[in-house]
Short mmCIF file of C-alpha atoms and ligand atoms in Angstrom, two decimals:
data_model
loop_
_atom_site.label_atom_id
_atom_site.label_comp_id
_atom_site.label_asym_id
_atom_site.label_seq_id
_atom_site.Cartn_x
_atom_site.Cartn_y
_atom_site.Cartn_z
CA UNK A 294 15.65 -2.98 20.81
CA UNK A 295 17.00 -5.58 18.38
CA UNK A 296 20.06 -4.83 16.31
CA UNK A 297 21.52 -6.98 13.57
CA UNK A 298 24.55 -6.31 11.40
CA UNK A 299 24.78 -7.56 7.78
CA UNK A 300 21.09 -8.37 7.78
CA UNK A 301 19.76 -10.47 4.86
CA UNK A 302 16.69 -8.74 3.47
CA UNK A 303 14.96 -11.59 1.63
CA UNK A 304 12.33 -12.06 4.34
CA UNK A 305 11.85 -8.28 4.68
CA UNK A 306 10.65 -7.70 1.11
CA UNK A 307 7.69 -9.52 -0.42
CA UNK A 308 9.43 -9.65 -3.81
CA UNK A 309 11.87 -12.04 -2.12
CA UNK A 310 14.89 -10.17 -3.53
CA UNK A 311 18.23 -11.26 -2.04
CA UNK A 312 20.01 -8.18 -0.72
CA UNK A 313 21.72 -7.22 2.53
CA UNK A 314 21.51 -4.20 4.80
CA UNK A 315 24.52 -3.02 6.78
CA UNK A 316 22.27 -2.91 9.84
CA UNK A 317 18.70 -3.57 10.95
CA UNK A 318 17.19 -2.00 14.06
CA UNK A 319 13.80 -3.00 15.42
CA UNK A 320 12.46 -0.75 18.19
CA UNK A 321 9.84 -1.58 20.80
CA UNK A 322 8.96 1.96 21.92
CA UNK A 323 9.10 5.57 20.75
CA UNK A 324 11.72 6.22 23.44
CA UNK A 325 13.98 3.51 21.98
CA UNK A 326 13.72 5.05 18.52
CA UNK A 327 14.46 8.49 19.95
CA UNK A 328 17.50 7.17 21.87
CA UNK A 329 18.83 5.60 18.67
CA UNK A 330 18.53 8.93 16.81
CA UNK A 331 20.12 10.87 19.70
CA UNK A 332 23.07 8.46 19.64
CA UNK A 333 23.53 8.95 15.89
CA UNK A 334 23.41 12.71 16.37
CA UNK A 335 26.01 12.63 19.13
CA UNK A 336 28.28 10.37 17.03
CA UNK A 337 27.83 12.54 13.94
CA UNK A 338 26.61 9.43 12.09
CA UNK A 339 24.95 10.41 8.81
CA UNK A 340 24.68 6.98 7.14
CA UNK A 341 21.31 6.45 5.39
CA UNK A 342 18.21 5.33 7.28
CA UNK A 343 15.28 3.52 5.71
CA UNK A 344 12.12 2.85 7.70
CA UNK A 345 10.21 -0.16 6.39
CA UNK A 346 6.96 -1.89 7.25
CA UNK A 347 6.40 -5.37 5.88
CA UNK A 348 8.40 -4.65 2.74
CA UNK A 349 5.39 -5.17 0.51
CA UNK A 350 6.00 -2.07 -1.58
CA UNK A 351 9.78 -2.11 -1.92
CA UNK A 352 12.25 -3.08 -4.60
CA UNK A 353 15.87 -3.37 -3.46
CA UNK A 354 18.14 -2.61 -6.42
CA UNK A 355 21.36 -3.05 -4.40
CA UNK A 356 22.56 -3.92 -0.93
CA UNK A 357 21.47 -1.18 1.47
CA UNK A 358 24.42 0.80 2.83
CA UNK A 359 22.82 2.07 6.00
CA UNK A 360 20.38 1.11 8.76
CA UNK A 361 16.91 -0.25 8.17
CA UNK A 362 14.39 0.63 10.89
CA UNK A 363 11.32 -1.41 11.78
CA UNK A 364 8.67 -0.92 14.40
CA UNK A 365 8.10 -3.84 16.76
CA UNK A 366 5.34 -1.92 18.60
CA UNK A 367 2.01 -3.72 18.67
CA UNK A 368 -0.74 -1.85 20.54
CA UNK A 369 -4.32 -0.84 19.83
CA UNK A 370 -5.98 1.76 22.14
CA UNK A 371 -9.40 3.38 22.03
CA UNK A 372 -8.80 7.09 22.66
CA UNK A 373 -12.43 8.28 22.46
CA UNK A 374 -15.91 6.89 21.88
CA UNK A 375 -18.44 9.54 20.88
CA UNK A 376 -21.84 8.93 19.33
CA UNK A 377 -21.45 6.89 16.16
CA UNK A 378 -17.66 7.10 16.16
CA UNK A 379 -14.85 5.31 17.88
CA UNK A 380 -11.33 6.79 17.74
CA UNK A 381 -8.51 4.27 17.86
CA UNK A 382 -4.74 4.71 18.07
CA UNK A 383 -2.86 1.87 16.39
CA UNK A 384 0.91 1.34 16.34
CA UNK A 385 2.60 1.40 12.95
CA UNK A 386 4.17 -2.05 13.32
CA UNK A 387 0.86 -3.96 13.37
CA UNK A 388 0.11 -5.94 10.21
CA UNK A 389 -2.63 -4.05 8.36
CA UNK A 390 -4.94 -7.03 7.95
CA UNK A 391 -4.63 -7.97 11.65
CA UNK A 392 -5.91 -4.47 12.40
CA UNK A 393 -8.82 -4.88 9.94
CA UNK A 394 -9.74 -8.22 11.58
CA UNK A 395 -9.50 -6.64 15.07
CA UNK A 396 -11.77 -3.77 13.99
CA UNK A 397 -14.38 -6.11 12.44
CA UNK A 398 -14.29 -8.33 15.56
CA UNK A 399 -14.81 -5.22 17.73
CA UNK A 400 -17.81 -4.11 15.62
CA UNK A 401 -15.96 -1.00 14.46
CA UNK A 402 -16.83 -0.51 10.83
CA UNK A 403 -15.37 1.00 7.68
CA UNK A 404 -12.25 -1.01 6.89
CA UNK A 405 -13.90 -4.17 5.50
CA UNK A 406 -13.12 -3.39 1.83
CA UNK A 407 -9.45 -2.94 2.74
CA UNK A 408 -9.15 -6.54 3.97
CA UNK A 409 -6.03 -8.54 3.10
CA UNK A 410 -4.04 -5.59 1.72
CA UNK A 411 -0.42 -6.50 2.48
CA UNK A 412 1.74 -4.26 4.64
CA UNK A 413 1.61 -2.58 8.04
CA UNK A 414 -0.54 0.10 9.62
CA UNK A 415 2.35 2.57 9.33
CA UNK A 416 2.64 1.96 5.59
CA UNK A 417 -1.12 2.50 5.17
CA UNK A 418 -0.63 6.10 6.31
CA UNK A 419 2.31 6.74 3.99
CA UNK A 420 0.89 5.04 0.94
CA UNK A 421 -2.85 5.72 1.43
CA UNK A 422 -3.58 2.10 0.55
CA UNK A 423 -6.86 1.46 -1.19
CA UNK A 424 -9.08 -1.18 -2.74
CA UNK A 425 -12.70 -1.78 -3.73
CA UNK A 426 -13.77 1.84 -3.48
CA UNK A 427 -12.17 2.59 -0.09
CA UNK A 428 -8.92 4.25 0.92
CA UNK A 429 -7.05 4.47 4.23
CA UNK A 430 -7.40 8.27 4.19
CA UNK A 431 -11.18 7.93 4.59
CA UNK A 432 -10.51 6.76 8.19
CA UNK A 433 -7.22 8.43 9.21
CA UNK A 434 -7.61 11.43 11.54
CA UNK A 435 -3.96 12.06 12.31
CA UNK A 436 -0.57 10.44 12.39
CA UNK A 437 2.15 10.44 15.09
CA UNK A 438 5.73 10.46 13.87
CA UNK A 439 9.30 10.80 15.07
CA UNK A 440 11.59 13.16 13.19
CA UNK A 441 14.54 11.00 12.11
CA UNK A 442 16.83 14.04 12.04
CA UNK A 443 16.09 15.39 15.52
CA UNK A 444 14.28 12.61 17.40
CA UNK A 445 11.34 14.93 18.14
CA UNK A 446 7.76 13.70 18.11
CA UNK A 447 5.55 15.43 15.56
CA UNK A 448 1.85 15.00 14.79
CA UNK A 449 0.37 15.47 11.34
CA UNK A 450 -3.34 15.97 10.73
CA UNK A 451 -4.85 14.11 7.79
CA UNK A 452 -4.94 17.44 5.96
CA UNK A 453 -1.22 17.97 6.55
CA UNK A 454 -0.58 14.46 5.19
CA UNK A 455 -2.03 15.73 1.85
CA UNK A 456 -3.55 12.40 0.88
CA UNK A 457 -4.20 11.57 -2.75
CA UNK A 458 -4.53 8.38 -4.79
CA UNK A 459 -1.77 6.09 -3.36
CA UNK A 460 -0.03 9.28 -2.33
CA UNK A 461 0.82 11.51 0.64
CA UNK A 462 3.28 14.19 1.70
CA UNK A 463 5.38 11.34 3.18
CA UNK A 464 6.21 10.35 -0.43
CA UNK A 465 7.20 13.88 -1.42
CA UNK A 466 8.39 16.82 0.68
CA UNK A 467 8.44 14.78 3.91
CA UNK A 468 10.05 11.71 2.30
CA UNK A 469 12.53 9.87 4.51
CA UNK A 470 12.31 12.48 7.27
CA UNK A 471 9.64 11.06 9.59
CA UNK A 472 9.00 7.59 10.98
CA UNK A 473 5.27 6.98 11.45
CA UNK A 474 4.86 5.46 14.93
CA UNK A 475 1.05 5.52 15.39
CA UNK A 476 -1.97 6.08 13.20
CA UNK A 477 -5.25 7.44 14.65
CA UNK A 478 -8.36 6.08 12.95
CA UNK A 479 -12.00 7.06 13.21
CA UNK A 480 -14.35 4.12 12.63
CA UNK A 481 -18.11 3.85 12.89
CA UNK A 482 -20.41 1.88 15.19
CA UNK A 483 -22.85 1.43 12.30
CA UNK A 484 -22.11 -0.92 9.45
CA UNK A 485 -22.70 0.81 6.11
CA UNK A 486 -21.37 -1.60 3.50
CA UNK A 487 -19.74 -0.13 0.44
CA UNK A 488 -20.63 -2.59 -2.34
CA UNK A 489 -20.48 -0.35 -5.37
CA UNK A 490 -17.07 -1.33 -6.66
CA UNK A 491 -17.47 -3.64 -9.65
CA UNK A 492 -17.40 -7.26 -8.65
CA UNK A 493 -18.68 -7.14 -5.06
CA UNK A 494 -22.41 -7.45 -5.83
CA UNK A 495 -21.64 -10.36 -8.16
CA UNK A 496 -19.34 -12.08 -5.66
CA UNK A 497 -22.01 -11.83 -2.92
CA UNK A 498 -24.68 -13.23 -5.25
CA UNK A 499 -22.41 -16.15 -6.22
CA UNK A 500 -22.06 -16.96 -2.52
CA UNK A 501 -25.84 -16.72 -1.93
CA UNK A 502 -25.27 -13.92 0.59
CA UNK A 503 -28.33 -11.72 1.09
CA UNK A 504 -27.17 -8.10 0.82
CA UNK A 505 -29.95 -6.87 3.11
CA UNK A 506 -28.63 -9.02 6.00
CA UNK A 507 -24.94 -8.73 5.18
CA UNK A 508 -22.48 -8.77 8.10
CA UNK A 509 -19.08 -7.05 8.15
CA UNK A 510 -17.39 -10.43 8.54
CA UNK A 511 -19.17 -11.77 5.44
CA UNK A 512 -18.09 -8.72 3.46
CA UNK A 513 -14.52 -9.06 4.72
CA UNK A 514 -14.39 -12.77 3.76
CA UNK A 515 -15.83 -12.01 0.31
CA UNK A 516 -13.19 -9.31 -0.31
CA UNK A 517 -10.49 -11.75 0.84
CA UNK A 518 -11.73 -14.36 -1.65
CA UNK A 519 -11.88 -11.82 -4.52
CA UNK A 520 -8.29 -10.72 -3.78
CA UNK A 521 -6.99 -14.29 -3.46
CA UNK A 522 -8.44 -15.16 -6.87
CA UNK A 523 -6.58 -12.27 -8.57
CA UNK A 524 -3.44 -11.58 -6.58
CA UNK A 525 -0.53 -13.94 -5.91
CA UNK A 526 0.38 -14.90 -2.35
CA UNK A 527 3.88 -13.40 -1.78
CA UNK A 528 5.15 -16.41 0.20
CA UNK A 529 4.49 -18.57 -2.89
CA UNK A 530 5.36 -16.09 -5.65
CA UNK A 531 7.34 -12.95 -4.80
CA UNK A 532 5.47 -9.74 -5.68
CA UNK A 533 4.55 -6.32 -4.32
CA UNK A 534 0.87 -6.12 -5.29
CA UNK A 535 0.15 -3.54 -7.97
CA UNK A 536 3.50 -2.58 -9.43
CA UNK A 537 2.19 0.54 -11.20
CA UNK A 538 -0.41 3.12 -10.26
CA UNK A 539 -3.34 3.63 -12.59
CA UNK A 540 -2.68 6.79 -14.64
CA UNK A 541 -5.07 9.70 -14.21
CA UNK A 542 -5.40 11.49 -17.54
CA UNK A 543 -7.16 14.66 -18.74
CA UNK A 544 -10.59 14.19 -20.35
CA UNK A 545 -9.25 15.01 -23.84
CA UNK A 546 -6.61 12.25 -23.63
CA UNK A 547 -9.24 9.85 -22.34
CA UNK A 548 -11.57 10.66 -25.24
CA UNK A 549 -8.80 10.03 -27.77
CA UNK A 550 -8.02 6.67 -26.13
CA UNK A 551 -11.68 5.65 -25.93
CA UNK A 552 -12.12 6.49 -29.58
CA UNK A 553 -9.26 4.13 -30.46
CA UNK A 554 -10.28 1.51 -27.83
CA UNK A 555 -14.06 1.52 -27.34
CA UNK A 556 -13.89 -1.32 -24.76
CA UNK A 557 -11.35 0.40 -22.51
CA UNK A 558 -12.36 0.23 -18.82
CA UNK A 559 -12.15 3.58 -17.00
CA UNK A 560 -13.22 5.40 -13.85
CA UNK A 561 -14.20 9.04 -13.71
CA UNK A 562 -12.13 10.89 -11.08
CA UNK A 563 -13.84 14.29 -11.45
CA UNK A 564 -15.20 16.36 -14.31
CA UNK A 565 -11.73 16.94 -15.79
CA UNK A 566 -9.88 13.68 -15.16
CA UNK A 567 -10.32 9.95 -15.78
CA UNK A 568 -8.41 6.98 -14.32
CA UNK A 569 -7.36 4.25 -16.78
CA UNK A 570 -6.44 0.79 -15.44
CA UNK A 571 -2.74 0.23 -16.16
CA UNK A 572 -3.35 -3.55 -15.89
CA UNK A 573 -5.63 -3.36 -18.91
CA UNK A 574 -3.06 -1.40 -20.95
CA UNK A 575 -0.28 -3.84 -20.01
CA UNK A 576 -2.50 -6.76 -21.07
CA UNK A 577 -3.29 -5.02 -24.39
CA UNK A 578 0.47 -4.76 -24.99
CA UNK A 579 0.68 -8.55 -24.72
CA UNK A 580 2.61 -8.68 -21.46
CA UNK A 581 0.16 -10.61 -19.28
CA UNK A 582 1.72 -13.92 -18.19
CA UNK A 583 5.02 -13.12 -19.95
CA UNK A 584 8.52 -13.52 -18.49
CA UNK A 585 11.70 -11.53 -19.05
CA UNK A 586 14.74 -13.12 -17.44
CA UNK A 587 13.65 -14.09 -13.94
CA UNK A 588 10.92 -11.45 -13.71
CA UNK A 589 7.39 -11.88 -14.96
CA UNK A 590 3.90 -10.42 -15.32
CA UNK A 591 1.31 -12.29 -13.28
CA UNK A 592 -1.06 -14.48 -15.30
CA UNK A 593 -4.27 -13.28 -13.61
CA UNK A 594 -3.55 -9.54 -13.07
CA UNK A 595 -1.16 -7.74 -15.41
CA UNK A 596 -0.58 -4.90 -12.91
CA UNK A 597 1.41 -7.30 -10.73
CA UNK A 598 5.05 -8.09 -11.50
CA UNK A 599 6.42 -11.28 -9.98
CA UNK A 600 9.74 -12.84 -9.10
CA UNK A 601 9.80 -16.14 -11.00
CA UNK A 602 12.63 -17.31 -8.72
CA UNK A 603 16.03 -15.75 -8.06
CA UNK A 604 15.21 -12.41 -9.72
CA UNK A 605 17.31 -9.41 -8.73
CA UNK A 606 15.98 -5.90 -8.28
CA UNK A 607 17.61 -5.08 -11.62
CA UNK A 608 15.64 -7.90 -13.35
CA UNK A 609 12.34 -6.50 -12.07
CA UNK A 610 13.38 -2.95 -13.02
CA UNK A 611 14.30 -4.09 -16.54
CA UNK A 612 10.87 -5.65 -16.99
CA UNK A 613 9.24 -2.51 -15.59
CA UNK A 614 11.06 -0.35 -18.14
CA UNK A 615 10.16 -2.60 -21.08
CA UNK A 616 6.50 -2.45 -20.07
CA UNK A 617 6.64 1.35 -19.65
CA UNK A 618 8.12 1.71 -23.15
CA UNK A 619 5.47 -0.51 -24.73
CA UNK A 620 2.56 1.23 -22.97
CA UNK A 621 3.96 4.61 -23.96
CA UNK A 622 4.42 3.54 -27.60
CA UNK A 623 0.93 2.06 -27.86
CA UNK A 624 -1.16 4.52 -25.78
CA UNK A 625 1.06 7.61 -25.46
CA UNK A 626 0.79 7.34 -21.66
CA UNK A 627 3.57 7.07 -19.13
CA UNK A 628 2.79 4.67 -16.29
CA UNK A 629 4.52 5.21 -12.95
CA UNK A 630 5.62 2.49 -10.52
CA UNK A 631 3.76 2.46 -7.22
CA UNK A 632 6.58 0.39 -5.75
CA UNK A 633 9.47 2.23 -4.08
CA UNK A 634 12.85 1.61 -5.72
CA UNK A 635 15.66 1.56 -3.13
CA UNK A 636 18.96 2.29 -4.84
N1 EPU B 138 -7.72 -5.37 -16.15
C1 EPU B 138 -7.40 -6.02 -17.32
N2 EPU B 138 -6.31 -6.85 -17.32
C2 EPU B 138 -5.57 -7.07 -16.21
C3 EPU B 138 -5.88 -6.38 -15.02
C4 EPU B 138 -6.97 -5.54 -15.01
O1 EPU B 138 -8.06 -5.86 -18.33
O2 EPU B 138 -4.62 -7.85 -16.30
C5 EPU B 138 -8.93 -4.52 -16.12
C6 EPU B 138 -10.03 -5.21 -15.32
O3 EPU B 138 -10.80 -6.04 -16.10
C7 EPU B 138 -10.83 -4.04 -14.80
C8 EPU B 138 -9.78 -2.96 -14.62
O4 EPU B 138 -8.67 -3.33 -15.42
O5 EPU B 138 -11.74 -3.61 -15.76
C9 EPU B 138 -9.37 -2.78 -13.18
O6 EPU B 138 -8.84 -3.99 -12.67
P1 EPU B 138 -8.93 -4.40 -11.11
O7 EPU B 138 -10.32 -4.24 -10.61
O8 EPU B 138 -8.28 -5.71 -10.94
O9 EPU B 138 -8.14 -3.26 -10.35
P2 EPU B 138 -6.81 -2.47 -10.68
O10 EPU B 138 -7.18 -1.09 -11.09
O11 EPU B 138 -5.96 -3.25 -11.60
C10 EPU B 138 -6.65 -1.48 -8.26
C11 EPU B 138 -5.63 -1.36 -7.18
C12 EPU B 138 -5.48 -2.68 -6.42
C13 EPU B 138 -6.81 -3.03 -5.81
C14 EPU B 138 -7.84 -3.14 -6.95
C15 EPU B 138 -9.23 -3.41 -6.43
C16 EPU B 138 -4.06 0.32 -7.94
C17 EPU B 138 -2.67 0.61 -8.39
N3 EPU B 138 -4.34 -0.96 -7.73
O12 EPU B 138 -6.15 -2.41 -9.22
O13 EPU B 138 -4.55 -2.47 -5.37
O14 EPU B 138 -6.75 -4.24 -5.09
O15 EPU B 138 -7.89 -1.89 -7.69
O16 EPU B 138 -9.76 -2.27 -5.87
O17 EPU B 138 -4.85 1.25 -7.76
C18 EPU B 138 -2.25 -2.66 -4.74
O18 EPU B 138 -2.23 -1.43 -4.64
O19 EPU B 138 -1.23 -3.36 -4.47
C19 EPU B 138 -3.46 -3.32 -5.19
C20 EPU B 138 -3.51 -4.63 -5.42
#
């Protein structure tokens, strides 16, 4: 167990916001986490707890008056191998992309399109990360957690996690209560590439890669290159990936918008709902590449807000609110941050 008082948080959030936590605790086993909770219970300590991963989806608005928890557990175990499927238990503290690389190297398939998404394995199960037509929930079977109020271990099936677009029960009724310690994935022994998301066919053709002989490693590297071209590297320019989720609107709203904006990109969700790219709306409002104070909108992808250097959480929040107002005024749609604001 590693404990640190008055912990600077700059390196624990990819926005690079300067804030401090009263305490940081990194645990190396479930038992250590449980012992920590038992001690708090016996001391009657009710100060706030915040479990983080890599801090790639967080915005600290203030110093954190409590204890930040992190998993230092790094283990990958095959729990079953049956027919086409391999079942793998992965600790929450592993960096997501290290897990994707490990899976591809092991010839376990499915995660290729999720390459280079920032964050940890634990966060993937809270946030249902997604990209290029794939989502973490497509591969998650169940999740092991520790109840932060009692220290008890509890398992949640994927159904109990209630996964939706960038969403799960861990962001709603279970919020803050459970620390994800392990995620159980089901991957395939057969490689069935998912190339349908706009841009992948073109990117493969540009690289002279023959789709009929495509390998998982080639697909992974292509996805990495597509992401690098659009998304800023957090160590060079602080950011948290997509700042907003893409709004899902009823068909009637979509038809009104399309009438006014015939070139508007969109994705059908089901027969009643359509997803509209928030990045496109933000660009239409003239925000792409703009700066407000020390916060800015990334030049190559308007869905990404960036720290231009020395921004506070309040600077980023102010920019977020200005953008929300403009999108609402122009399109009549409220866009919601995907990033977690920590007050
Ligand atoms: N667009 C614009 N201007 C922009 C940005 C986008 O016009 O500045 C248009 C694009 O031309 C395209 C559409 O909007 O027609 C969608 O853009 P893109 O493919 O870049 O994807 P996105 O919807 O903006 C989502 C995810 C990303 C993920 C990509 C690729 C969300 C909130 N974001 O972005 O996830 O990498 O699709 O699958 O769903 C993240 O969550 O941090 C993240 C980066």
